[in-house]
Short mmCIF file of C-alpha atoms in Angstrom, two decimals:
data_model
loop_
_atom_site.label_atom_id
_atom_site.label_comp_id
_atom_site.label_asym_id
_atom_site.label_seq_id
_atom_site.Cartn_x
_atom_site.Cartn_y
_atom_site.Cartn_z
CA MET A 1 -23.85 -13.46 -38.88
CA ILE A 2 -24.37 -14.10 -35.56
CA ASP A 3 -20.72 -14.83 -34.57
CA PHE A 4 -19.71 -11.49 -36.40
CA LEU A 5 -22.20 -9.38 -34.54
CA LYS A 6 -20.85 -10.66 -31.42
CA ARG A 7 -17.44 -10.00 -32.16
CA LEU A 8 -18.78 -6.48 -33.14
CA PHE A 9 -20.90 -5.68 -29.80
CA LYS A 10 -18.95 -7.26 -27.00
CA ALA A 11 -20.95 -7.95 -23.87
CA ARG A 12 -20.44 -5.58 -21.01
CA ASP A 13 -20.50 -8.49 -18.45
CA LYS A 14 -17.30 -9.03 -19.46
CA PRO A 15 -15.24 -5.79 -19.77
CA LYS A 16 -11.80 -5.52 -20.73
CA ASP A 17 -11.15 -1.68 -20.27
CA SER A 18 -8.83 -0.20 -17.91
CA VAL A 19 -10.32 1.59 -15.02
CA SER A 20 -6.87 3.08 -13.23
CA SER A 21 -5.76 5.33 -16.14
CA ALA A 22 -8.40 7.94 -16.44
CA PRO A 23 -8.12 9.74 -13.05
CA ASN A 24 -4.68 10.20 -13.09
CA PHE A 25 -4.81 11.99 -16.50
CA TYR A 26 -5.50 15.40 -14.96
CA MET A 27 -2.71 15.58 -12.36
CA GLY A 28 0.65 17.20 -12.78
CA GLN A 29 1.61 20.76 -13.51
CA SER A 30 -0.77 23.60 -13.66
CA VAL A 31 -0.71 26.93 -15.64
CA SER A 32 0.80 28.43 -13.04
CA GLY A 33 3.81 26.30 -13.23
CA LYS A 34 3.31 24.86 -9.63
CA VAL A 35 2.96 21.05 -9.52
CA VAL A 36 -0.51 20.25 -7.72
CA ASN A 37 -1.27 17.10 -6.17
CA GLU A 38 -3.32 15.55 -3.16
CA ARG A 39 -0.75 16.21 -0.68
CA SER A 40 0.53 20.01 -2.09
CA SER A 41 -3.13 21.12 -2.25
CA MET A 42 -3.57 20.51 1.51
CA GLN A 43 -1.03 23.30 1.86
CA THR A 44 -3.95 26.06 0.37
CA THR A 45 -5.97 26.93 3.19
CA ALA A 46 -9.43 26.76 1.06
CA VAL A 47 -8.85 23.23 0.22
CA PHE A 48 -7.39 22.07 3.93
CA ALA A 49 -10.45 23.79 5.23
CA CYS A 50 -13.12 22.36 3.00
CA VAL A 51 -11.77 19.01 3.49
CA ARG A 52 -11.52 19.27 7.36
CA ILE A 53 -15.23 20.50 7.57
CA ILE A 54 -16.89 17.94 5.23
CA ALA A 55 -14.62 15.15 6.71
CA GLU A 56 -15.05 15.83 10.38
CA THR A 57 -19.08 16.61 9.85
CA VAL A 58 -19.65 13.40 8.05
CA ALA A 59 -17.57 11.50 10.46
CA SER A 60 -19.36 12.99 13.22
CA LEU A 61 -23.04 11.57 12.36
CA PRO A 62 -24.35 8.72 14.03
CA LEU A 63 -23.51 5.11 12.55
CA HIS A 64 -25.97 2.17 12.98
CA THR A 65 -26.97 -1.01 11.50
CA TYR A 66 -30.73 -1.55 10.99
CA LYS A 67 -33.30 -4.16 10.13
CA TYR A 68 -36.64 -4.01 8.23
CA THR A 69 -39.77 -4.68 10.08
CA GLY A 70 -43.13 -5.11 8.78
CA GLU A 71 -43.74 -1.48 10.21
CA GLY A 72 -40.50 0.38 9.31
CA LYS A 73 -36.94 -0.85 10.62
CA GLU A 74 -35.42 -0.87 14.14
CA LYS A 75 -31.57 -0.64 15.16
CA VAL A 76 -29.79 -3.85 15.62
CA TYR A 77 -27.35 -3.83 18.33
CA ASP A 78 -26.21 -7.47 18.04
CA HIS A 79 -25.30 -7.60 14.18
CA PRO A 80 -21.88 -8.67 13.59
CA LEU A 81 -20.99 -5.54 11.91
CA TYR A 82 -22.41 -3.01 14.61
CA LYS A 83 -19.23 -2.89 16.85
CA LEU A 84 -16.96 -2.56 13.50
CA LEU A 85 -19.13 0.21 12.23
CA HIS A 86 -20.38 1.85 15.41
CA ASP A 87 -17.60 1.63 17.64
CA GLU A 88 -14.10 0.32 16.71
CA PRO A 89 -12.91 -0.89 12.97
CA ASN A 90 -9.72 -1.88 14.32
CA PRO A 91 -7.52 -1.75 17.67
CA GLU A 92 -5.81 1.43 16.62
CA MET A 93 -8.83 3.46 15.53
CA THR A 94 -12.31 4.97 16.49
CA SER A 95 -15.12 4.56 13.94
CA PHE A 96 -14.87 8.55 13.73
CA THR A 97 -11.33 8.23 12.98
CA ILE A 98 -11.71 5.75 9.96
CA ARG A 99 -14.81 8.00 8.40
CA GLU A 100 -12.80 10.73 8.77
CA THR A 101 -9.82 9.67 7.18
CA MET A 102 -11.62 7.80 4.56
CA LEU A 103 -13.46 11.07 3.86
CA ALA A 104 -10.54 12.64 3.44
CA HIS A 105 -9.33 10.29 0.70
CA LEU A 106 -12.32 10.38 -1.03
CA LEU A 107 -12.17 14.24 -1.14
CA LEU A 108 -8.72 14.29 -2.59
CA TRP A 109 -8.04 11.50 -4.55
CA GLY A 110 -11.71 10.52 -5.53
CA ASN A 111 -11.51 6.94 -4.07
CA ALA A 112 -11.30 5.74 -0.74
CA TYR A 113 -10.33 2.01 -0.08
CA CYS A 114 -10.36 -0.48 3.31
CA GLN A 115 -9.13 -3.69 3.46
CA ILE A 116 -11.38 -6.08 5.07
CA ILE A 117 -9.76 -8.53 7.57
CA ARG A 118 -11.73 -11.90 7.72
CA ASN A 119 -11.35 -15.17 9.84
CA GLY A 120 -11.67 -18.55 7.79
CA ARG A 121 -15.40 -18.75 7.88
CA GLY A 122 -15.34 -15.37 6.43
CA ASP A 123 -16.97 -13.03 8.90
CA VAL A 124 -15.49 -9.69 9.03
CA LEU A 125 -12.89 -8.88 11.71
CA GLY A 126 -11.48 -5.64 10.84
CA LEU A 127 -11.38 -2.70 8.82
CA TYR A 128 -8.06 -0.91 7.94
CA PRO A 129 -7.57 2.38 5.55
CA LEU A 130 -5.62 1.96 2.66
CA LEU A 131 -3.88 4.89 0.69
CA PRO A 132 -5.32 5.44 -2.47
CA ASP A 133 -1.96 6.72 -4.37
CA LYS A 134 -0.57 3.45 -3.65
CA MET A 135 -3.50 1.68 -5.04
CA THR A 136 -4.35 0.63 -8.60
CA VAL A 137 -7.92 -1.34 -10.02
CA ASP A 138 -7.55 -3.50 -13.06
CA ARG A 139 -9.06 -6.22 -14.71
CA ASP A 140 -7.83 -9.65 -15.18
CA LYS A 141 -8.13 -11.90 -18.24
CA LYS A 142 -11.47 -12.87 -17.39
CA GLY A 143 -12.81 -9.15 -16.91
CA GLU A 144 -12.85 -9.38 -12.99
CA LEU A 145 -11.59 -6.47 -11.19
CA TYR A 146 -8.83 -7.10 -8.71
CA TYR A 147 -6.85 -4.46 -6.51
CA THR A 148 -3.13 -4.08 -6.16
CA TYR A 149 -1.62 -2.35 -3.39
CA ARG A 150 2.12 -1.19 -3.06
CA LYS A 151 3.51 -0.46 0.14
CA GLU A 152 7.25 -0.49 1.18
CA GLY A 153 8.73 -2.22 -2.06
CA LEU A 154 6.11 -4.88 -1.52
CA THR A 155 3.41 -5.33 -3.88
CA TYR A 156 -0.06 -7.00 -2.39
CA TYR A 157 -2.92 -8.46 -4.76
CA LEU A 158 -6.35 -8.11 -3.21
CA SER A 159 -9.90 -9.47 -4.31
CA PRO A 160 -12.93 -7.43 -4.42
CA ASP A 161 -14.14 -9.03 -1.37
CA GLU A 162 -11.02 -8.16 0.43
CA VAL A 163 -11.50 -4.40 -0.57
CA LEU A 164 -14.17 -1.70 0.78
CA HIS A 165 -13.79 0.35 -2.40
CA ILE A 166 -15.59 4.18 -2.39
CA PRO A 167 -15.60 5.88 -5.58
CA GLY A 168 -16.13 9.26 -5.88
CA LEU A 169 -17.81 10.67 -8.92
CA GLY A 170 -16.73 9.21 -12.38
CA PHE A 171 -18.03 8.19 -15.33
CA ASP A 172 -17.71 4.58 -15.37
CA GLY A 173 -18.95 3.87 -12.36
CA VAL A 174 -15.91 2.26 -10.92
CA MET A 175 -12.90 4.76 -10.25
CA GLY A 176 -13.94 8.25 -9.03
CA TYR A 177 -12.08 11.53 -10.66
CA SER A 178 -9.67 13.14 -8.29
CA PRO A 179 -11.49 16.49 -7.34
CA VAL A 180 -8.02 18.11 -6.88
CA ALA A 181 -6.69 16.59 -10.55
CA LEU A 182 -9.75 18.60 -11.80
CA ALA A 183 -9.19 21.81 -10.36
CA LYS A 184 -5.66 21.83 -10.67
CA ASN A 185 -5.24 25.23 -12.18
CA ALA A 186 -7.46 27.08 -9.77
CA ILE A 187 -5.16 25.48 -6.86
CA GLY A 188 -2.04 26.20 -8.82
CA LEU A 189 -2.86 29.83 -9.23
CA ASN A 190 -3.63 29.77 -4.83
CA ILE A 191 -0.01 28.04 -4.39
CA ALA A 192 1.63 30.23 -6.65
CA ALA A 193 0.05 33.67 -5.16
CA GLY A 194 1.21 31.92 -1.71
CA SER A 195 4.69 31.74 -2.89
CA LEU A 196 5.49 35.65 -3.79
CA PRO A 197 7.12 37.70 -1.34
CA ILE A 198 5.13 40.24 0.29
CA THR A 199 6.93 43.24 -1.19
CA LEU A 200 5.62 42.18 -4.38
CA LEU A 201 2.21 41.79 -3.71
CA PRO A 202 1.09 45.51 -4.30
CA VAL A 203 2.94 45.50 -7.41
CA VAL A 204 1.66 42.28 -8.94
CA PHE A 205 -1.87 43.05 -7.89
CA TYR A 206 -1.70 47.17 -7.88
CA PRO A 207 0.75 48.16 -10.77
CA PRO A 208 1.79 51.41 -10.85
CA ARG A 209 -0.38 53.77 -13.19
CA GLU A 210 0.33 56.89 -15.17
CA PRO A 211 -1.15 59.74 -14.47
CA LEU A 212 -4.01 60.83 -16.63
CA LYS A 213 -3.47 63.29 -19.54
CA ILE A 214 -6.02 65.79 -20.03
CA PRO A 215 -6.10 66.92 -23.88
CA PRO A 216 -5.69 70.98 -24.26
CA ARG A 217 -8.81 72.48 -25.01
#
């Protein structure tokens, strides 16, 4: 009886479900006939303005490391991660740049990824952003998460301790849903309206009307 119950109610500490297929379910052609994805949506001024304002605003906020004391907390300037988070996560980017990039990925794809570079002792040496559309998250036979990154025809397998993954709103707590995919019909209509010739706009939005006919008395 106990074995039967174990087979019926599987423990959630060893999940076997896929985690990368659901967020891509909604992407594709919209009701307007326009194909909407994260890159084409940035051609609309509303999407571009929202992503730019949110990403730049959050990236401009101060980022410090703290430690808790008996009376509260205080900044720690000699923490090993302070320079990476506050100043320069890698030789090619500032703290503002990487946070702005990750916020843009999060707002468009619903997930943001960074590769964590470590030395032989496990100390963090750098952070490099990874493109969400080239990343796949799945589980192995033991139910453990692993990350697959495809770039320039090569495939890289990364463990969870090698990836900083920030998911957006989602239903499983692991993967975030793409806001662009969920709003593809509204964005598609905007793209379709913007592709109309300017001479057709009065006809489409203000069609000719027949004069009112007054019935005889």
